[in-house]
Amino acid sequence: MTCCASTGGHVSDLLALAAELVAIPSLSRKEAPLADLVERRLGACAWLDVERLGDNVVARTSLGRRRRVVVAGHLDTVPPRATSRRASRATCSGAWVPPT
């Protein structure tokens, strides 16, 4: 795996990365495999300080400047029980209703 910036800005590369990410199951409390991938990819970027906190990955720029960028978010997904789904070449969306 290469550094996070290796896509060179090509849309097809970004789509391939998105496909790679969504292909990994990451239901709540079972997102370790996805966190592993994100940690590996971001860890390959020399200008980032990457920290793993359980199944959370935090990346911070490390450029010696007064300000820095922090990237953090959640990696888990909702169970595949969407009540409404819509997908096109550009977007994918859905609404999840908890099981009864």
Tab-separated table of N, CA and C in Angstrom:
chain	number	residue	atom	x	y	z
A	1	MET	N	0.843	-1.172	0.000
A	1	MET	CA	0.000	0.000	0.000
A	1	MET	C	0.886	1.232	0.000
A	2	THR	N	0.412	2.225	-0.666
A	2	THR	CA	1.203	3.433	-0.784
A	2	THR	C	0.613	4.555	0.046
A	3	CYS	N	1.306	5.659	0.021
A	3	CYS	CA	0.901	6.825	0.799
A	3	CYS	C	-0.451	7.358	0.353
A	4	CYS	N	-1.114	8.043	1.267
A	4	CYS	CA	-2.455	8.553	1.003
A	4	CYS	C	-2.489	9.547	-0.145
A	5	ALA	N	-1.380	10.186	-0.471
A	5	ALA	CA	-1.378	11.187	-1.537
A	5	ALA	C	-0.973	10.598	-2.878
A	6	SER	N	-0.828	9.286	-2.944
A	6	SER	CA	-0.318	8.671	-4.168
A	6	SER	C	-1.338	8.631	-5.296
A	7	THR	N	-2.570	9.054	-5.047
A	7	THR	CA	-3.570	9.000	-6.104
A	7	THR	C	-3.270	10.010	-7.200
A	8	GLY	N	-2.481	11.026	-6.897
A	8	GLY	CA	-2.142	12.015	-7.907
A	8	GLY	C	-3.336	12.828	-8.359
A	9	GLY	N	-4.430	12.730	-7.634
A	9	GLY	CA	-5.598	13.523	-7.966
A	9	GLY	C	-6.472	12.924	-9.048
A	10	HIS	N	-6.180	11.726	-9.478
A	10	HIS	CA	-6.983	11.095	-10.522
A	10	HIS	C	-8.275	10.560	-9.932
A	11	VAL	N	-9.386	10.923	-10.544
A	11	VAL	CA	-10.692	10.497	-10.042
A	11	VAL	C	-10.791	8.979	-10.010
A	12	SER	N	-10.272	8.302	-11.023
A	12	SER	CA	-10.363	6.840	-11.046
A	12	SER	C	-9.614	6.232	-9.864
A	13	ASP	N	-8.489	6.830	-9.471
A	13	ASP	CA	-7.750	6.348	-8.312
A	13	ASP	C	-8.548	6.578	-7.034
A	14	LEU	N	-9.207	7.726	-6.938
A	14	LEU	CA	-10.022	8.011	-5.768
A	14	LEU	C	-11.207	7.064	-5.683
A	15	LEU	N	-11.801	6.750	-6.827
A	15	LEU	CA	-12.911	5.796	-6.842
A	15	LEU	C	-12.437	4.407	-6.449
A	16	ALA	N	-11.255	4.025	-6.890
A	16	ALA	CA	-10.693	2.728	-6.514
A	16	ALA	C	-10.440	2.678	-5.013
A	17	LEU	N	-9.926	3.771	-4.450
A	17	LEU	CA	-9.706	3.833	-3.007
A	17	LEU	C	-11.032	3.746	-2.260
A	18	ALA	N	-12.034	4.470	-2.734
A	18	ALA	CA	-13.357	4.412	-2.099
A	18	ALA	C	-13.913	2.991	-2.161
A	19	ALA	N	-13.758	2.331	-3.300
A	19	ALA	CA	-14.237	0.956	-3.443
A	19	ALA	C	-13.502	0.024	-2.487
A	20	GLU	N	-12.200	0.237	-2.335
A	20	GLU	CA	-11.413	-0.580	-1.404
A	20	GLU	C	-11.906	-0.384	0.031
A	21	LEU	N	-12.193	0.859	0.390
A	21	LEU	CA	-12.645	1.160	1.747
A	21	LEU	C	-14.020	0.554	2.040
A	22	VAL	N	-14.958	0.729	1.123
A	22	VAL	CA	-16.314	0.240	1.392
A	22	VAL	C	-16.433	-1.272	1.251
A	23	ALA	N	-15.444	-1.917	0.664
A	23	ALA	CA	-15.474	-3.374	0.525
A	23	ALA	C	-15.129	-4.076	1.841
A	24	ILE	N	-14.606	-3.321	2.799
A	24	ILE	CA	-14.219	-3.918	4.082
A	24	ILE	C	-15.381	-3.773	5.058
A	25	PRO	N	-15.924	-4.889	5.552
A	25	PRO	CA	-17.007	-4.795	6.532
A	25	PRO	C	-16.548	-3.996	7.752
A	26	SER	N	-17.403	-3.105	8.237
A	26	SER	CA	-16.997	-2.250	9.361
A	26	SER	C	-18.189	-1.902	10.250
A	27	LEU	N	-19.003	-2.902	10.553
A	27	LEU	CA	-20.130	-2.651	11.443
A	27	LEU	C	-19.620	-2.182	12.799
A	28	SER	N	-20.445	-1.453	13.510
A	28	SER	CA	-20.065	-0.929	14.820
A	28	SER	C	-19.465	-2.018	15.708
A	29	ARG	N	-18.367	-1.670	16.356
A	29	ARG	CA	-17.607	-2.540	17.243
A	29	ARG	C	-16.908	-3.686	16.515
A	30	LYS	N	-16.904	-3.631	15.184
A	30	LYS	CA	-16.188	-4.640	14.386
A	30	LYS	C	-15.408	-3.961	13.265
A	31	GLU	N	-14.944	-2.735	13.533
A	31	GLU	CA	-14.289	-1.969	12.473
A	31	GLU	C	-12.766	-2.086	12.472
A	32	ALA	N	-12.199	-3.026	13.225
A	32	ALA	CA	-10.749	-3.175	13.297
A	32	ALA	C	-10.086	-3.377	11.929
A	33	PRO	N	-10.617	-4.235	11.040
A	33	PRO	CA	-9.961	-4.400	9.738
A	33	PRO	C	-9.901	-3.100	8.927
A	34	LEU	N	-10.955	-2.307	8.990
A	34	LEU	CA	-10.928	-1.029	8.275
A	34	LEU	C	-9.952	-0.064	8.948
A	35	ALA	N	-9.940	-0.042	10.272
A	35	ALA	CA	-8.993	0.813	10.989
A	35	ALA	C	-7.555	0.408	10.665
A	36	ASP	N	-7.308	-0.887	10.507
A	36	ASP	CA	-5.976	-1.363	10.129
A	36	ASP	C	-5.546	-0.774	8.789
A	37	LEU	N	-6.453	-0.827	7.817
A	37	LEU	CA	-6.143	-0.290	6.488
A	37	LEU	C	-5.891	1.215	6.549
A	38	VAL	N	-6.764	1.946	7.226
A	38	VAL	CA	-6.616	3.396	7.307
A	38	VAL	C	-5.311	3.745	8.012
A	39	GLU	N	-5.004	3.056	9.087
A	39	GLU	CA	-3.753	3.311	9.810
A	39	GLU	C	-2.544	3.047	8.918
A	40	ARG	N	-2.567	1.948	8.172
A	40	ARG	CA	-1.457	1.614	7.265
A	40	ARG	C	-1.280	2.671	6.186
A	41	ARG	N	-2.398	3.063	5.551
A	41	ARG	CA	-2.321	4.035	4.454
A	41	ARG	C	-1.846	5.390	4.954
A	42	LEU	N	-2.431	5.873	6.053
A	42	LEU	CA	-2.016	7.174	6.581
A	42	LEU	C	-0.608	7.115	7.166
A	43	GLY	N	-0.237	5.985	7.756
A	43	GLY	CA	1.099	5.819	8.323
A	43	GLY	C	2.199	5.896	7.276
A	44	ALA	N	1.855	5.644	6.020
A	44	ALA	CA	2.837	5.729	4.934
A	44	ALA	C	3.124	7.170	4.519
A	45	CYS	N	2.387	8.114	5.064
A	45	CYS	CA	2.571	9.531	4.737
A	45	CYS	C	3.524	10.143	5.759
A	46	ALA	N	4.730	10.466	5.338
A	46	ALA	CA	5.781	10.931	6.246
A	46	ALA	C	5.399	12.209	6.994
A	47	TRP	N	4.543	13.044	6.437
A	47	TRP	CA	4.200	14.315	7.055
A	47	TRP	C	3.060	14.199	8.070
A	48	LEU	N	2.576	12.980	8.309
A	48	LEU	CA	1.487	12.778	9.261
A	48	LEU	C	1.971	12.036	10.503
A	49	ASP	N	1.475	12.463	11.647
A	49	ASP	CA	1.619	11.683	12.878
A	49	ASP	C	0.322	10.909	13.025
A	50	VAL	N	0.411	9.602	13.031
A	50	VAL	CA	-0.774	8.752	13.082
A	50	VAL	C	-0.816	8.051	14.430
A	51	GLU	N	-1.970	8.099	15.061
A	51	GLU	CA	-2.150	7.482	16.361
A	51	GLU	C	-3.372	6.571	16.314
A	52	ARG	N	-3.219	5.390	16.838
A	52	ARG	CA	-4.315	4.423	16.888
A	52	ARG	C	-4.837	4.365	18.312
A	53	LEU	N	-6.116	4.586	18.478
A	53	LEU	CA	-6.780	4.525	19.779
A	53	LEU	C	-7.899	3.503	19.664
A	54	GLY	N	-7.613	2.265	19.996
A	54	GLY	CA	-8.591	1.200	19.785
A	54	GLY	C	-8.819	1.029	18.288
A	55	ASP	N	-10.049	1.193	17.860
A	55	ASP	CA	-10.357	1.115	16.434
A	55	ASP	C	-10.556	2.491	15.824
A	56	ASN	N	-10.011	3.509	16.479
A	56	ASN	CA	-10.051	4.873	15.958
A	56	ASN	C	-8.658	5.256	15.489
A	57	VAL	N	-8.604	5.983	14.394
A	57	VAL	CA	-7.333	6.433	13.843
A	57	VAL	C	-7.378	7.952	13.751
A	58	VAL	N	-6.363	8.594	14.310
A	58	VAL	CA	-6.251	10.049	14.247
A	58	VAL	C	-4.952	10.375	13.525
A	59	ALA	N	-5.031	11.268	12.557
A	59	ALA	CA	-3.832	11.688	11.817
A	59	ALA	C	-3.699	13.195	11.913
A	60	ARG	N	-2.482	13.662	12.215
A	60	ARG	CA	-2.199	15.084	12.327
A	60	ARG	C	-1.029	15.424	11.427
A	61	THR	N	-1.095	16.584	10.818
A	61	THR	CA	0.056	17.022	10.035
A	61	THR	C	1.224	17.251	10.973
A	62	SER	N	2.411	17.079	10.447
A	62	SER	CA	3.629	17.240	11.230
A	62	SER	C	4.636	18.015	10.385
A	63	LEU	N	4.359	19.301	10.215
A	63	LEU	CA	5.184	20.114	9.313
A	63	LEU	C	5.906	21.249	10.035
A	64	GLY	N	5.832	21.294	11.364
A	64	GLY	CA	6.516	22.320	12.128
A	64	GLY	C	5.916	23.716	11.990
A	65	ARG	N	4.672	23.812	11.635
A	65	ARG	CA	4.004	25.103	11.472
A	65	ARG	C	3.154	25.417	12.705
A	66	ARG	N	2.739	26.683	12.826
A	66	ARG	CA	1.907	27.097	13.965
A	66	ARG	C	0.569	26.372	13.975
A	67	ARG	N	0.017	26.129	12.817
A	67	ARG	CA	-1.272	25.449	12.706
A	67	ARG	C	-1.078	24.102	12.049
A	68	ARG	N	-1.976	23.211	12.376
A	68	ARG	CA	-1.904	21.893	11.754
A	68	ARG	C	-3.300	21.362	11.479
A	69	VAL	N	-3.354	20.363	10.678
A	69	VAL	CA	-4.618	19.743	10.299
A	69	VAL	C	-4.741	18.429	11.054
A	70	VAL	N	-5.927	18.185	11.589
A	70	VAL	CA	-6.218	16.923	12.255
A	70	VAL	C	-7.349	16.261	11.483
A	71	VAL	N	-7.145	15.007	11.127
A	71	VAL	CA	-8.177	14.237	10.434
A	71	VAL	C	-8.638	13.141	11.382
A	72	ALA	N	-9.912	13.172	11.703
A	72	ALA	CA	-10.477	12.145	12.581
A	72	ALA	C	-11.934	11.951	12.184
A	73	GLY	N	-12.420	10.787	12.347
A	73	GLY	CA	-13.808	10.496	12.016
A	73	GLY	C	-14.146	9.110	12.503
A	74	HIS	N	-15.334	8.675	12.221
A	74	HIS	CA	-15.694	7.320	12.644
A	74	HIS	C	-15.634	6.399	11.437
A	75	LEU	N	-15.262	5.156	11.690
A	75	LEU	CA	-15.073	4.193	10.613
A	75	LEU	C	-16.190	3.171	10.531
A	76	ASP	N	-17.060	3.142	11.534
A	76	ASP	CA	-18.093	2.116	11.517
A	76	ASP	C	-19.240	2.498	10.590
A	77	THR	N	-19.949	1.488	10.167
A	77	THR	CA	-21.104	1.681	9.298
A	77	THR	C	-22.336	1.084	9.967
A	78	VAL	N	-23.469	1.454	9.456
A	78	VAL	CA	-24.713	0.898	9.975
A	78	VAL	C	-24.943	-0.474	9.348
A	79	PRO	N	-25.694	-1.323	10.025
A	79	PRO	CA	-25.971	-2.646	9.466
A	79	PRO	C	-26.670	-2.537	8.104
A	80	PRO	N	-26.499	-3.538	7.263
A	80	PRO	CA	-27.083	-3.503	5.919
A	80	PRO	C	-28.584	-3.746	5.930
A	81	ARG	N	-29.306	-2.883	6.605
A	81	ARG	CA	-30.760	-3.000	6.663
A	81	ARG	C	-31.391	-1.662	6.285
A	82	ALA	N	-30.876	-1.069	5.256
A	82	ALA	CA	-31.380	0.230	4.831
A	82	ALA	C	-32.809	0.094	4.330
A	83	THR	N	-33.640	1.045	4.718
A	83	THR	CA	-35.023	1.029	4.246
A	83	THR	C	-35.147	1.756	2.919
A	84	SER	N	-34.219	2.630	2.652
A	84	SER	CA	-34.217	3.291	1.346
A	84	SER	C	-32.781	3.467	0.917
A	85	ARG	N	-32.526	3.120	-0.333
A	85	ARG	CA	-31.173	3.240	-0.858
A	85	ARG	C	-31.245	3.874	-2.228
A	86	ARG	N	-30.197	4.620	-2.517
A	86	ARG	CA	-30.104	5.250	-3.824
A	86	ARG	C	-28.635	5.287	-4.202
A	87	ALA	N	-28.335	4.923	-5.407
A	87	ALA	CA	-26.939	4.948	-5.845
A	87	ALA	C	-26.875	5.397	-7.299
A	88	SER	N	-25.819	6.102	-7.602
A	88	SER	CA	-25.525	6.494	-8.977
A	88	SER	C	-24.014	6.438	-9.128
A	89	ARG	N	-23.504	6.877	-10.254
A	89	ARG	CA	-22.057	6.870	-10.445
A	89	ARG	C	-21.356	7.814	-9.487
A	90	ALA	N	-22.059	8.846	-9.003
A	90	ALA	CA	-21.417	9.867	-8.188
A	90	ALA	C	-21.737	9.767	-6.705
A	91	THR	N	-22.899	9.210	-6.350
A	91	THR	CA	-23.288	9.213	-4.938
A	91	THR	C	-23.936	7.902	-4.538
A	92	CYS	N	-23.938	7.666	-3.268
A	92	CYS	CA	-24.633	6.531	-2.689
A	92	CYS	C	-25.198	6.995	-1.362
A	93	SER	N	-26.451	6.776	-1.124
A	93	SER	CA	-27.044	7.202	0.138
A	93	SER	C	-28.078	6.189	0.582
A	94	GLY	N	-28.416	6.255	1.852
A	94	GLY	CA	-29.427	5.348	2.381
A	94	GLY	C	-29.847	5.793	3.754
A	95	ALA	N	-30.951	5.297	4.192
A	95	ALA	CA	-31.458	5.592	5.528
A	95	ALA	C	-31.565	4.280	6.272
A	96	TRP	N	-31.194	4.275	7.527
A	96	TRP	CA	-31.211	3.052	8.319
A	96	TRP	C	-32.245	3.180	9.413
A	97	VAL	N	-33.000	2.131	9.593
A	97	VAL	CA	-33.976	2.073	10.668
A	97	VAL	C	-33.562	0.938	11.593
A	98	PRO	N	-33.463	1.210	12.910
A	98	PRO	CA	-33.040	0.143	13.831
A	98	PRO	C	-33.993	-1.040	13.778
A	99	PRO	N	-33.468	-2.245	13.990
A	99	PRO	CA	-34.339	-3.411	13.999
A	99	PRO	C	-35.353	-3.318	15.137
A	100	THR	N	-36.511	-3.874	14.916
A	100	THR	CA	-37.550	-3.857	15.957
A	100	THR	C	-37.615	-5.165	16.687
